[in-house]
Tab-separated table of C-alpha atoms in Angstrom:
chain	number	residue	atom	x	y	z
H	1	UNK	CA	-6.096	30.480	5.885
H	2	UNK	CA	-2.545	31.248	5.942
H	3	UNK	CA	-2.247	30.640	9.704
H	4	UNK	CA	1.181	28.944	9.328
H	5	UNK	CA	3.004	31.837	11.144
H	6	UNK	CA	0.781	31.359	14.114
H	7	UNK	CA	0.214	27.632	14.155
H	8	UNK	CA	2.796	24.848	13.996
H	9	UNK	CA	2.436	21.543	12.068
H	10	UNK	CA	0.961	18.921	14.493
H	11	UNK	CA	0.934	15.244	13.811
H	12	UNK	CA	-1.811	13.070	15.024
H	13	UNK	CA	-1.454	11.581	18.445
H	14	UNK	CA	0.016	8.059	18.599
H	15	UNK	CA	-0.734	5.424	21.137
H	16	UNK	CA	2.104	4.861	23.595
H	17	UNK	CA	4.619	2.196	22.523
H	18	UNK	CA	4.073	0.051	25.642
H	19	UNK	CA	0.445	-0.232	24.624
H	20	UNK	CA	0.353	-0.372	20.869
H	21	UNK	CA	2.990	-3.176	20.634
H	22	UNK	CA	0.671	-5.429	22.662
H	23	UNK	CA	-1.892	-5.580	19.812
H	24	UNK	CA	-2.610	-4.805	16.116
H	25	UNK	CA	-4.815	-1.805	16.595
H	26	UNK	CA	-4.067	1.359	14.553
H	27	UNK	CA	-1.460	3.412	16.223
H	28	UNK	CA	-2.608	6.835	15.202
H	29	UNK	CA	-5.541	8.600	16.730
H	30	UNK	CA	-7.974	10.579	14.361
H	31	UNK	CA	-8.029	14.317	14.237
H	32	UNK	CA	-11.239	15.884	15.632
H	33	UNK	CA	-12.917	18.610	13.789
H	34	UNK	CA	-11.014	21.350	15.528
H	35	UNK	CA	-7.608	19.778	15.061
H	36	UNK	CA	-8.413	19.216	11.390
H	37	UNK	CA	-9.574	22.835	10.916
H	38	UNK	CA	-6.630	24.286	12.584
H	39	UNK	CA	-4.028	22.281	10.578
H	40	UNK	CA	-6.015	23.079	7.434
H	41	UNK	CA	-6.068	26.694	8.188
H	42	UNK	CA	-2.213	26.781	7.776
H	43	UNK	CA	-2.583	26.196	3.988
H	44	UNK	CA	-1.398	29.198	1.906
H	45	UNK	CA	-3.620	28.146	-1.023
H	46	UNK	CA	-0.825	28.203	-3.660
H	47	UNK	CA	-1.748	29.337	-7.087
H	48	UNK	CA	0.185	26.256	-8.447
H	49	UNK	CA	-0.242	23.783	-5.705
H	50	UNK	CA	2.744	21.449	-5.572
H	51	UNK	CA	0.808	19.087	-3.230
H	52	UNK	CA	-1.820	18.443	-5.932
H	53	UNK	CA	0.766	18.018	-8.616
H	54	UNK	CA	2.735	15.453	-6.620
H	55	UNK	CA	-0.244	13.436	-5.823
H	56	UNK	CA	-0.656	10.548	-8.387
H	57	UNK	CA	-4.443	11.072	-8.058
H	58	UNK	CA	-4.201	14.892	-8.424
H	59	UNK	CA	-6.450	15.080	-5.289
H	60	UNK	CA	-8.128	18.477	-4.640
H	61	UNK	CA	-5.984	19.057	-1.647
H	62	UNK	CA	-6.083	22.851	-1.308
H	63	UNK	CA	-9.833	22.915	-1.968
H	64	UNK	CA	-10.790	20.404	0.722
H	65	UNK	CA	-8.322	21.922	3.197
H	66	UNK	CA	-10.135	25.331	2.707
H	67	UNK	CA	-13.399	23.527	3.081
H	68	UNK	CA	-12.298	21.812	6.450
H	69	UNK	CA	-10.749	25.150	7.672
H	70	UNK	CA	-14.314	26.679	7.037
H	71	UNK	CA	-15.921	23.688	8.912
H	72	UNK	CA	-17.753	22.595	5.729
H	73	UNK	CA	-17.360	18.889	6.133
H	74	UNK	CA	-19.938	17.804	3.482
H	75	UNK	CA	-18.333	19.707	0.741
H	76	UNK	CA	-14.897	18.430	1.711
H	77	UNK	CA	-16.107	14.886	1.766
H	78	UNK	CA	-17.567	15.335	-1.791
H	79	UNK	CA	-14.206	16.924	-3.048
H	80	UNK	CA	-12.078	14.198	-1.330
H	81	UNK	CA	-14.133	11.273	-2.688
H	82	UNK	CA	-14.333	12.565	-6.355
H	83	UNK	CA	-10.849	11.877	-7.591
H	84	UNK	CA	-9.990	9.189	-5.131
H	85	UNK	CA	-11.720	5.781	-4.750
H	86	UNK	CA	-10.879	5.420	-0.961
H	87	UNK	CA	-9.407	8.499	0.511
H	88	UNK	CA	-9.492	7.081	4.010
H	89	UNK	CA	-7.156	4.394	3.035
H	90	UNK	CA	-4.779	6.873	1.293
H	91	UNK	CA	-4.719	8.971	4.369
H	92	UNK	CA	-3.477	6.095	6.311
H	93	UNK	CA	-1.051	4.169	3.936
H	94	UNK	CA	0.300	6.793	1.539
H	95	UNK	CA	3.989	7.846	2.078
H	96	UNK	CA	2.918	11.368	2.470
H	97	UNK	CA	6.519	12.591	3.077
H	98	UNK	CA	7.465	11.548	-0.355
H	99	UNK	CA	4.336	12.745	-2.113
H	100	UNK	CA	1.953	15.617	-1.068
H	101	UNK	CA	3.445	16.676	2.226
H	102	UNK	CA	6.975	16.276	0.830
H	103	UNK	CA	6.121	19.025	-1.882
H	104	UNK	CA	4.140	21.166	0.370
H	105	UNK	CA	5.407	24.759	0.100
H	106	UNK	CA	5.469	25.023	3.870
H	107	UNK	CA	7.787	22.007	4.116
H	108	UNK	CA	10.695	24.317	3.743
H	109	UNK	CA	10.908	25.925	7.102
H	110	UNK	CA	7.438	25.937	8.601
H	111	UNK	CA	6.408	22.311	8.519
H	112	UNK	CA	4.143	20.770	5.905
H	113	UNK	CA	0.395	20.786	6.185
H	114	UNK	CA	-0.643	17.447	7.812
H	115	UNK	CA	-2.423	16.477	4.706
H	116	UNK	CA	-2.740	12.660	5.187
H	117	UNK	CA	-4.282	13.071	8.655
H	118	UNK	CA	-6.857	15.664	7.376
H	119	UNK	CA	-7.663	13.384	4.426
H	120	UNK	CA	-8.430	10.448	6.930
H	121	UNK	CA	-10.499	12.831	9.086
H	122	UNK	CA	-12.677	14.000	6.203
H	123	UNK	CA	-13.874	10.604	5.195
H	124	UNK	CA	-14.199	9.037	8.644
H	125	UNK	CA	-16.017	12.151	9.995
H	126	UNK	CA	-18.135	12.254	6.839
H	127	UNK	CA	-19.213	8.659	7.192
H	128	UNK	CA	-19.885	9.322	10.814
H	129	UNK	CA	-22.143	12.241	9.714
H	130	UNK	CA	-24.061	9.977	7.406
H	131	UNK	CA	-22.509	10.966	4.069
H	132	UNK	CA	-21.715	8.397	1.400
H	133	UNK	CA	-20.259	8.625	-2.015
H	134	UNK	CA	-22.817	8.976	-4.770
H	135	UNK	CA	-23.656	5.893	-7.028
H	136	UNK	CA	-26.479	5.921	-9.466
H	137	UNK	CA	-27.231	2.205	-9.401
H	138	UNK	CA	-26.882	0.009	-12.605
H	139	UNK	CA	-28.304	2.246	-15.272
H	140	UNK	CA	-26.670	0.615	-18.452
H	141	UNK	CA	-26.777	-2.791	-20.106
H	142	UNK	CA	-22.949	-2.998	-20.112
H	143	UNK	CA	-21.074	-5.458	-17.927
H	144	UNK	CA	-17.312	-5.483	-16.992
H	145	UNK	CA	-15.354	-8.254	-15.382
H	146	UNK	CA	-12.523	-7.292	-12.866
H	147	UNK	CA	-9.994	-9.975	-11.955
H	148	UNK	CA	-8.442	-9.089	-8.601
H	149	UNK	CA	-9.806	-7.129	-5.809
H	150	UNK	CA	-6.851	-5.160	-4.612
H	151	UNK	CA	-6.289	-1.336	-4.921
H	152	UNK	CA	-6.377	-1.264	-8.768
H	153	UNK	CA	-9.439	-3.540	-8.826
H	154	UNK	CA	-11.462	-1.755	-6.202
H	155	UNK	CA	-10.598	1.473	-8.001
H	156	UNK	CA	-11.756	0.531	-11.463
H	157	UNK	CA	-14.963	-0.947	-9.954
H	158	UNK	CA	-15.611	2.298	-8.153
H	159	UNK	CA	-15.506	4.429	-11.277
H	160	UNK	CA	-17.400	1.966	-13.373
H	161	UNK	CA	-20.143	1.814	-10.933
H	162	UNK	CA	-20.300	5.462	-10.761
H	163	UNK	CA	-21.103	5.494	-14.399
H	164	UNK	CA	-23.988	2.878	-14.019
H	165	UNK	CA	-21.963	-0.079	-15.459
H	166	UNK	CA	-22.461	-3.461	-13.875
H	167	UNK	CA	-19.188	-5.063	-12.408
H	168	UNK	CA	-18.400	-8.563	-11.472
H	169	UNK	CA	-15.222	-8.989	-9.488
H	170	UNK	CA	-13.277	-12.335	-9.263
H	171	UNK	CA	-11.097	-12.711	-6.257
H	172	UNK	CA	-8.977	-15.852	-5.458
H	173	UNK	CA	-8.792	-15.210	-1.754
H	174	UNK	CA	-11.587	-15.570	0.913
H	175	UNK	CA	-11.694	-11.775	1.346
H	176	UNK	CA	-11.624	-8.763	-0.899
H	177	UNK	CA	-8.932	-6.123	-0.726
H	178	UNK	CA	-5.879	-7.943	-1.925
H	179	UNK	CA	-2.828	-6.007	-0.502
H	180	UNK	CA	-5.015	-3.861	1.554
H	181	UNK	CA	-6.380	-6.916	3.426
H	182	UNK	CA	-3.674	-9.403	3.552
H	183	UNK	CA	-0.483	-7.315	2.907
H	184	UNK	CA	-0.836	-4.243	5.100
H	185	UNK	CA	-1.015	-4.982	8.906
H	186	UNK	CA	-3.941	-3.828	10.945
H	187	UNK	CA	-1.781	-1.312	12.943
H	188	UNK	CA	-1.537	0.684	9.736
H	189	UNK	CA	-4.878	-0.015	8.208
H	190	UNK	CA	-7.763	-1.444	10.250
H	191	UNK	CA	-9.559	-4.194	8.004
H	192	UNK	CA	-12.883	-2.711	8.940
H	193	UNK	CA	-12.021	0.247	6.799
H	194	UNK	CA	-11.530	-2.006	3.756
H	195	UNK	CA	-14.540	-4.005	4.403
H	196	UNK	CA	-16.655	-0.823	4.588
H	197	UNK	CA	-15.514	0.219	1.116
H	198	UNK	CA	-16.221	-3.220	-0.401
H	199	UNK	CA	-19.635	-3.095	1.234
H	200	UNK	CA	-20.391	0.241	-0.306
H	201	UNK	CA	-19.410	-1.089	-3.709
H	202	UNK	CA	-21.675	-4.166	-3.247
H	203	UNK	CA	-24.543	-1.893	-2.226
H	204	UNK	CA	-23.840	0.110	-5.530
H	205	UNK	CA	-24.283	-2.972	-7.589
H	206	UNK	CA	-20.867	-4.792	-7.404
H	207	UNK	CA	-21.095	-8.669	-7.766
H	208	UNK	CA	-18.185	-10.062	-5.750
H	209	UNK	CA	-17.076	-13.678	-6.362
H	210	UNK	CA	-14.566	-14.845	-3.707
H	211	UNK	CA	-12.503	-18.016	-3.605
H	212	UNK	CA	-12.433	-17.974	-7.430
H	213	UNK	CA	-9.064	-18.050	-9.064
H	214	UNK	CA	-9.329	-17.357	-12.747
H	215	UNK	CA	-7.735	-20.052	-14.739
H	216	UNK	CA	-8.379	-22.741	-12.046
H	217	UNK	CA	-11.880	-22.187	-10.591
H	218	UNK	CA	-13.269	-20.488	-13.660
H	219	UNK	CA	-12.140	-20.134	-17.120
H	220	UNK	CA	-10.805	-16.782	-18.473
H	221	UNK	CA	-12.793	-17.311	-21.731
H	222	UNK	CA	-15.994	-17.961	-19.770
H	223	UNK	CA	-15.672	-14.564	-18.109
H	224	UNK	CA	-14.677	-12.853	-21.366
H	225	UNK	CA	-17.786	-14.327	-23.250
H	226	UNK	CA	-20.133	-13.024	-20.533
H	227	UNK	CA	-18.859	-9.430	-20.318
H	228	UNK	CA	-18.357	-6.466	-22.496
H	229	UNK	CA	-14.803	-5.583	-21.132
H	230	UNK	CA	-12.398	-6.967	-18.732
H	231	UNK	CA	-9.865	-5.429	-16.311
H	232	UNK	CA	-6.887	-7.431	-14.929
H	233	UNK	CA	-5.536	-6.235	-11.521
H	234	UNK	CA	-3.756	-9.308	-10.176
H	235	UNK	CA	-0.932	-7.306	-8.415
H	236	UNK	CA	2.655	-8.365	-8.032
H	237	UNK	CA	3.226	-11.014	-5.366
H	238	UNK	CA	6.254	-13.032	-6.587
H	239	UNK	CA	9.061	-12.350	-4.102
H	240	UNK	CA	12.361	-11.241	-5.568
H	241	UNK	CA	15.274	-13.440	-4.750
H	242	UNK	CA	18.457	-12.343	-3.151
H	243	UNK	CA	20.464	-14.829	-5.017
H	244	UNK	CA	22.639	-15.745	-2.072
H	245	UNK	CA	23.452	-19.223	-0.633
H	246	UNK	CA	21.048	-20.553	2.042
H	247	UNK	CA	18.019	-18.534	1.127
H	248	UNK	CA	15.933	-21.640	0.382
H	249	UNK	CA	16.363	-22.958	3.978
H	250	UNK	CA	13.117	-23.923	5.613
H	251	UNK	CA	13.247	-21.125	8.230
H	252	UNK	CA	13.827	-18.400	5.584
H	253	UNK	CA	10.506	-16.869	4.733
H	254	UNK	CA	9.186	-14.535	2.198
H	255	UNK	CA	7.648	-11.394	3.537
H	256	UNK	CA	4.121	-11.643	2.098
H	257	UNK	CA	3.853	-15.263	3.293
H	258	UNK	CA	4.588	-13.981	6.739
H	259	UNK	CA	2.197	-11.056	6.826
H	260	UNK	CA	-0.545	-13.099	5.262
H	261	UNK	CA	-0.392	-15.847	7.754
H	262	UNK	CA	-0.302	-13.386	10.646
H	263	UNK	CA	-3.242	-11.597	9.151
H	264	UNK	CA	-5.178	-14.826	8.865
H	265	UNK	CA	-4.287	-15.450	12.516
H	266	UNK	CA	-5.718	-12.125	13.488
H	267	UNK	CA	-8.880	-12.949	11.524
H	268	UNK	CA	-8.959	-16.079	13.775
H	269	UNK	CA	-8.600	-18.311	10.598
H	270	UNK	CA	-6.339	-21.310	10.106
H	271	UNK	CA	-2.752	-20.313	9.623
H	272	UNK	CA	0.611	-21.901	9.362
H	273	UNK	CA	2.043	-22.143	12.873
H	274	UNK	CA	5.603	-22.020	11.634
H	275	UNK	CA	5.056	-18.300	11.508
H	276	UNK	CA	4.741	-17.973	15.272
H	277	UNK	CA	7.953	-16.085	16.017
H	278	UNK	CA	7.502	-15.648	19.829
H	279	UNK	CA	10.842	-15.583	21.689
H	280	UNK	CA	12.794	-16.069	18.435
H	281	UNK	CA	15.490	-13.843	17.000
H	282	UNK	CA	14.060	-12.451	13.840
H	283	UNK	CA	16.249	-10.851	11.027
H	284	UNK	CA	14.550	-9.074	8.158
H	285	UNK	CA	16.410	-8.231	4.987
H	286	UNK	CA	15.169	-5.104	3.130
H	287	UNK	CA	14.417	-1.455	3.811
H	288	UNK	CA	11.040	-0.718	2.392
H	289	UNK	CA	7.496	-0.441	3.885
H	290	UNK	CA	6.988	-4.170	3.543
H	291	UNK	CA	10.138	-4.824	5.550
H	292	UNK	CA	8.916	-2.269	8.131
H	293	UNK	CA	5.629	-4.245	8.311
H	294	UNK	CA	7.352	-7.498	8.912
H	295	UNK	CA	9.671	-5.954	11.693
H	296	UNK	CA	6.734	-4.237	13.553
H	297	UNK	CA	4.756	-7.448	13.097
H	298	UNK	CA	7.316	-9.653	14.757
H	299	UNK	CA	7.632	-7.224	17.642
H	300	UNK	CA	3.796	-7.643	18.318
H	301	UNK	CA	4.227	-11.394	18.047
H	302	UNK	CA	6.706	-11.445	20.899
H	303	UNK	CA	9.908	-12.098	19.037
H	304	UNK	CA	12.960	-12.023	21.312
H	305	UNK	CA	14.827	-9.663	19.129
H	306	UNK	CA	14.023	-8.126	15.734
H	307	UNK	CA	16.829	-6.823	13.388
H	308	UNK	CA	16.719	-5.013	10.087
H	309	UNK	CA	19.626	-5.424	7.684
H	310	UNK	CA	19.767	-2.826	4.899
H	311	UNK	CA	22.657	-2.360	2.525
H	312	UNK	CA	22.320	1.340	2.291
H	313	UNK	CA	21.922	4.106	4.914
H	314	UNK	CA	18.858	5.519	6.631
H	315	UNK	CA	18.505	8.402	4.101
H	316	UNK	CA	18.398	5.938	1.130
H	317	UNK	CA	15.622	3.654	2.532
H	318	UNK	CA	12.917	3.352	-0.124
H	319	UNK	CA	10.075	3.339	2.412
H	320	UNK	CA	8.263	6.074	4.336
H	321	UNK	CA	10.137	7.917	6.914
H	322	UNK	CA	7.345	7.621	9.538
H	323	UNK	CA	7.278	3.768	9.173
H	324	UNK	CA	10.972	3.671	9.968
H	325	UNK	CA	10.452	6.059	12.859
H	326	UNK	CA	7.588	3.948	14.205
H	327	UNK	CA	9.695	0.764	13.989
H	328	UNK	CA	12.511	2.512	15.908
H	329	UNK	CA	10.138	3.558	18.580
H	330	UNK	CA	8.883	0.090	18.923
H	331	UNK	CA	12.305	-1.384	19.629
H	332	UNK	CA	13.500	-2.766	16.204
H	333	UNK	CA	17.315	-2.720	15.788
H	334	UNK	CA	18.535	-1.384	12.466
H	335	UNK	CA	21.952	-2.256	10.924
H	336	UNK	CA	22.635	0.061	7.987
H	337	UNK	CA	25.347	-0.264	5.310
H	338	UNK	CA	25.203	-3.971	5.647
H	339	UNK	CA	24.780	-6.341	2.634
H	340	UNK	CA	23.846	-9.922	3.186
H	341	UNK	CA	26.170	-12.393	1.375
H	342	UNK	CA	24.996	-15.759	2.698
H	343	UNK	CA	22.487	-17.462	5.063
H	344	UNK	CA	24.587	-19.675	7.326
H	345	UNK	CA	22.998	-23.084	7.920
H	346	UNK	CA	23.411	-25.681	10.554
H	347	UNK	CA	23.941	-29.466	10.148
H	348	UNK	CA	20.184	-29.819	9.839
H	349	UNK	CA	20.041	-27.289	7.019
H	350	UNK	CA	18.300	-24.552	8.983
H	351	UNK	CA	19.426	-20.921	9.039
H	352	UNK	CA	21.291	-19.915	12.155
H	353	UNK	CA	22.920	-16.604	10.941
H	354	UNK	CA	23.320	-14.164	8.183
H	355	UNK	CA	26.826	-13.463	6.840
H	356	UNK	CA	27.042	-9.732	6.100
H	357	UNK	CA	29.624	-7.412	4.556
H	358	UNK	CA	29.865	-3.710	5.450
H	359	UNK	CA	29.153	-1.326	2.578
H	360	UNK	CA	29.848	2.404	1.696
H	361	UNK	CA	28.150	4.670	-0.671
H	362	UNK	CA	30.344	6.062	-3.437
H	363	UNK	CA	29.734	8.125	-6.467
H	364	UNK	CA	26.349	8.609	-8.074
H	365	UNK	CA	25.198	6.601	-10.986
H	366	UNK	CA	23.149	7.690	-13.970
H	367	UNK	CA	20.033	7.836	-11.965
H	368	UNK	CA	21.639	10.067	-9.296
H	369	UNK	CA	21.707	7.398	-6.665
H	370	UNK	CA	25.047	6.681	-4.963
H	371	UNK	CA	26.581	3.338	-5.948
H	372	UNK	CA	26.982	0.824	-3.171
H	373	UNK	CA	30.522	-0.516	-2.614
H	374	UNK	CA	31.631	-3.335	-0.399
H	375	UNK	CA	34.288	-2.822	2.258
H	376	UNK	CA	36.918	-5.540	1.992
H	377	UNK	CA	37.586	-7.601	4.938
H	378	UNK	CA	34.571	-6.363	6.846
H	379	UNK	CA	32.490	-9.536	7.000
H	380	UNK	CA	30.500	-10.257	10.168
H	381	UNK	CA	27.471	-12.436	11.235
H	382	UNK	CA	24.044	-11.704	12.674
H	383	UNK	CA	22.505	-14.538	14.438
H	384	UNK	CA	18.984	-15.434	13.558
H	385	UNK	CA	16.414	-18.201	14.376
H	386	UNK	CA	14.439	-17.023	11.438
H	387	UNK	CA	15.086	-14.797	8.471
H	388	UNK	CA	12.467	-12.825	6.363
H	389	UNK	CA	13.372	-11.759	2.907
H	390	UNK	CA	11.745	-8.386	1.876
H	391	UNK	CA	13.406	-7.459	-1.318
H	392	UNK	CA	10.458	-6.430	-3.414
H	393	UNK	CA	8.049	-8.189	-5.709
H	394	UNK	CA	7.514	-9.148	-9.402
H	395	UNK	CA	4.257	-9.872	-11.085
H	396	UNK	CA	3.040	-13.525	-11.264
H	397	UNK	CA	2.328	-14.320	-14.812
H	398	UNK	CA	-0.986	-16.249	-15.068
H	399	UNK	CA	-1.040	-18.789	-17.994
H	400	UNK	CA	-4.445	-17.165	-19.279
H	401	UNK	CA	-2.533	-14.074	-20.294
H	402	UNK	CA	-0.418	-15.693	-23.205
H	403	UNK	CA	-3.392	-18.017	-23.960
H	404	UNK	CA	-5.471	-14.909	-24.769
H	405	UNK	CA	-2.811	-12.806	-26.547
H	406	UNK	CA	-2.044	-10.603	-23.607
H	407	UNK	CA	1.623	-9.846	-23.963
H	408	UNK	CA	4.044	-9.265	-20.975
H	409	UNK	CA	7.522	-7.671	-20.918
H	410	UNK	CA	10.846	-9.190	-19.870
H	411	UNK	CA	10.016	-9.048	-16.107
H	412	UNK	CA	6.446	-10.218	-16.302
H	413	UNK	CA	4.621	-6.959	-16.326
H	414	UNK	CA	1.453	-6.699	-18.534
H	415	UNK	CA	2.002	-4.504	-21.510
H	416	UNK	CA	-0.696	-1.837	-22.039
H	417	UNK	CA	-1.303	1.187	-23.926
H	418	UNK	CA	-0.234	3.809	-21.321
H	419	UNK	CA	-2.881	6.243	-22.482
H	420	UNK	CA	-5.830	3.819	-22.431
H	421	UNK	CA	-4.553	0.876	-20.311
H	422	UNK	CA	-5.810	-1.422	-22.876
H	423	UNK	CA	-3.661	-4.585	-23.215
H	424	UNK	CA	-2.507	-6.205	-26.564
H	425	UNK	CA	-5.892	-7.917	-26.560
H	426	UNK	CA	-8.752	-5.470	-27.577
H	427	UNK	CA	-11.235	-4.989	-24.800
H	428	UNK	CA	-9.035	-6.262	-22.042
H	429	UNK	CA	-7.426	-3.642	-19.748
H	430	UNK	CA	-4.886	-3.950	-16.863
H	431	UNK	CA	-3.287	-1.755	-14.240
H	432	UNK	CA	-1.598	-1.672	-10.830
H	433	UNK	CA	1.327	-3.696	-9.889
H	434	UNK	CA	0.866	-6.311	-12.561
H	435	UNK	CA	1.497	-3.437	-15.088
H	436	UNK	CA	4.030	-1.233	-13.028
H	437	UNK	CA	5.666	-3.930	-10.877
H	438	UNK	CA	5.444	-3.411	-7.040
H	439	UNK	CA	4.407	0.265	-6.432
H	440	UNK	CA	2.194	2.324	-4.231
H	441	UNK	CA	-1.422	1.826	-3.301
H	442	UNK	CA	-2.093	5.289	-4.800
H	443	UNK	CA	-0.571	4.498	-8.114
H	444	UNK	CA	-2.661	1.386	-8.389
H	445	UNK	CA	-5.780	3.398	-7.554
H	446	UNK	CA	-4.795	5.987	-10.254
H	447	UNK	CA	-4.338	3.197	-12.878
H	448	UNK	CA	-7.778	1.722	-11.968
H	449	UNK	CA	-9.409	5.109	-12.207
H	450	UNK	CA	-7.853	5.916	-15.563
H	451	UNK	CA	-8.698	2.572	-17.037
H	452	UNK	CA	-12.242	2.876	-15.939
H	453	UNK	CA	-12.510	6.223	-17.766
H	454	UNK	CA	-11.206	4.570	-20.984
H	455	UNK	CA	-13.453	1.544	-20.568
H	456	UNK	CA	-16.471	3.988	-19.980
H	457	UNK	CA	-15.524	5.966	-23.246
H	458	UNK	CA	-15.277	2.665	-25.112
H	459	UNK	CA	-18.547	1.174	-23.940
H	460	UNK	CA	-20.817	4.218	-23.696
H	461	UNK	CA	-19.603	6.364	-26.644
């Protein structure tokens, strides 16, 4: 260990831009065992590891880095899969620069350990070697229902099944995974990775009910009466509005509608052909990871031009730095310090441009973030054939919540006891984006894990 003075940080190789923008295949190559060991050997094994503390799941990062440095894949696999329900997903989609790698001691001068890539290597190499997470089978008479199969739902199911509790999962879509399947593009997360985890859970005893929307296809009360506890993980999919004129034009689209339809197209399923943007000028409003996903998807779909409008500067973008860098490499145009004021429509009522005003960043507010101020007289237009709004998401509030005494807050988030994840109705738990608002996959996974622990304590005590 502590080879950081001799060995530099190395990121995994990426496919060439000219090749990767022709398809939706993952762009990063996996570390082999020697690359993973060499990078892991740079770890200085901090007594108080900042990487572990910054990780919402508190993954045993120094411990599995040491195991990989010593070429003990089996132990590393067990360590990685213990606190995390799907580490091979986290290794691909987590914003490591803002979490574990951002707080790595070596990040100040030597380059952080390539934690995310090693994490992906551990589980992928482990699966290839024949290792699988341990599940005991259904060993209790307890049954829990999970509504939603996104990150929070898959996480809670994982830990309930590890305790021998039967789980039935209800998903309104035709495939499990939620955001992992229909929100994150293949070039970041191959869907076979998600399907493999779901299959593992089914083999462990999960009953998966697809195409079943609770409150429409099956009654909430019916599920409640058949189970000892319930977990709600329906996410946050309601697109936030910009509140500007013209945003309801027929060729102004919501980010998740676009990404979902293109994923359906990649699955070779029916999709709405209006989302074919080949040879069109595409403008995306927003600066988060979902915006990057839309921009990079449009490039792969053959758009004539792809432009991102963001009202702050590059340093203040809320998404991952690597996703911004990848978008830049792939030919996306970025216009920073530009706030949309209006969608300009033609006589037919279709968007043809975005009216924008230049901005500047002024004094910091109470949160420490610089205030955005508009520059007078600086309006200009950006031509567009289609506009995608990517301004974040709020929870959708199903009617079955209020009907069953499950309270929500002012913006629609489900109110839970933050220590137990139990809602205002006993025996019903919730977590993930429907509780937090739109957040990270890893925080949803954390919520699911902690909710499962409390459900287990309640049912098996």
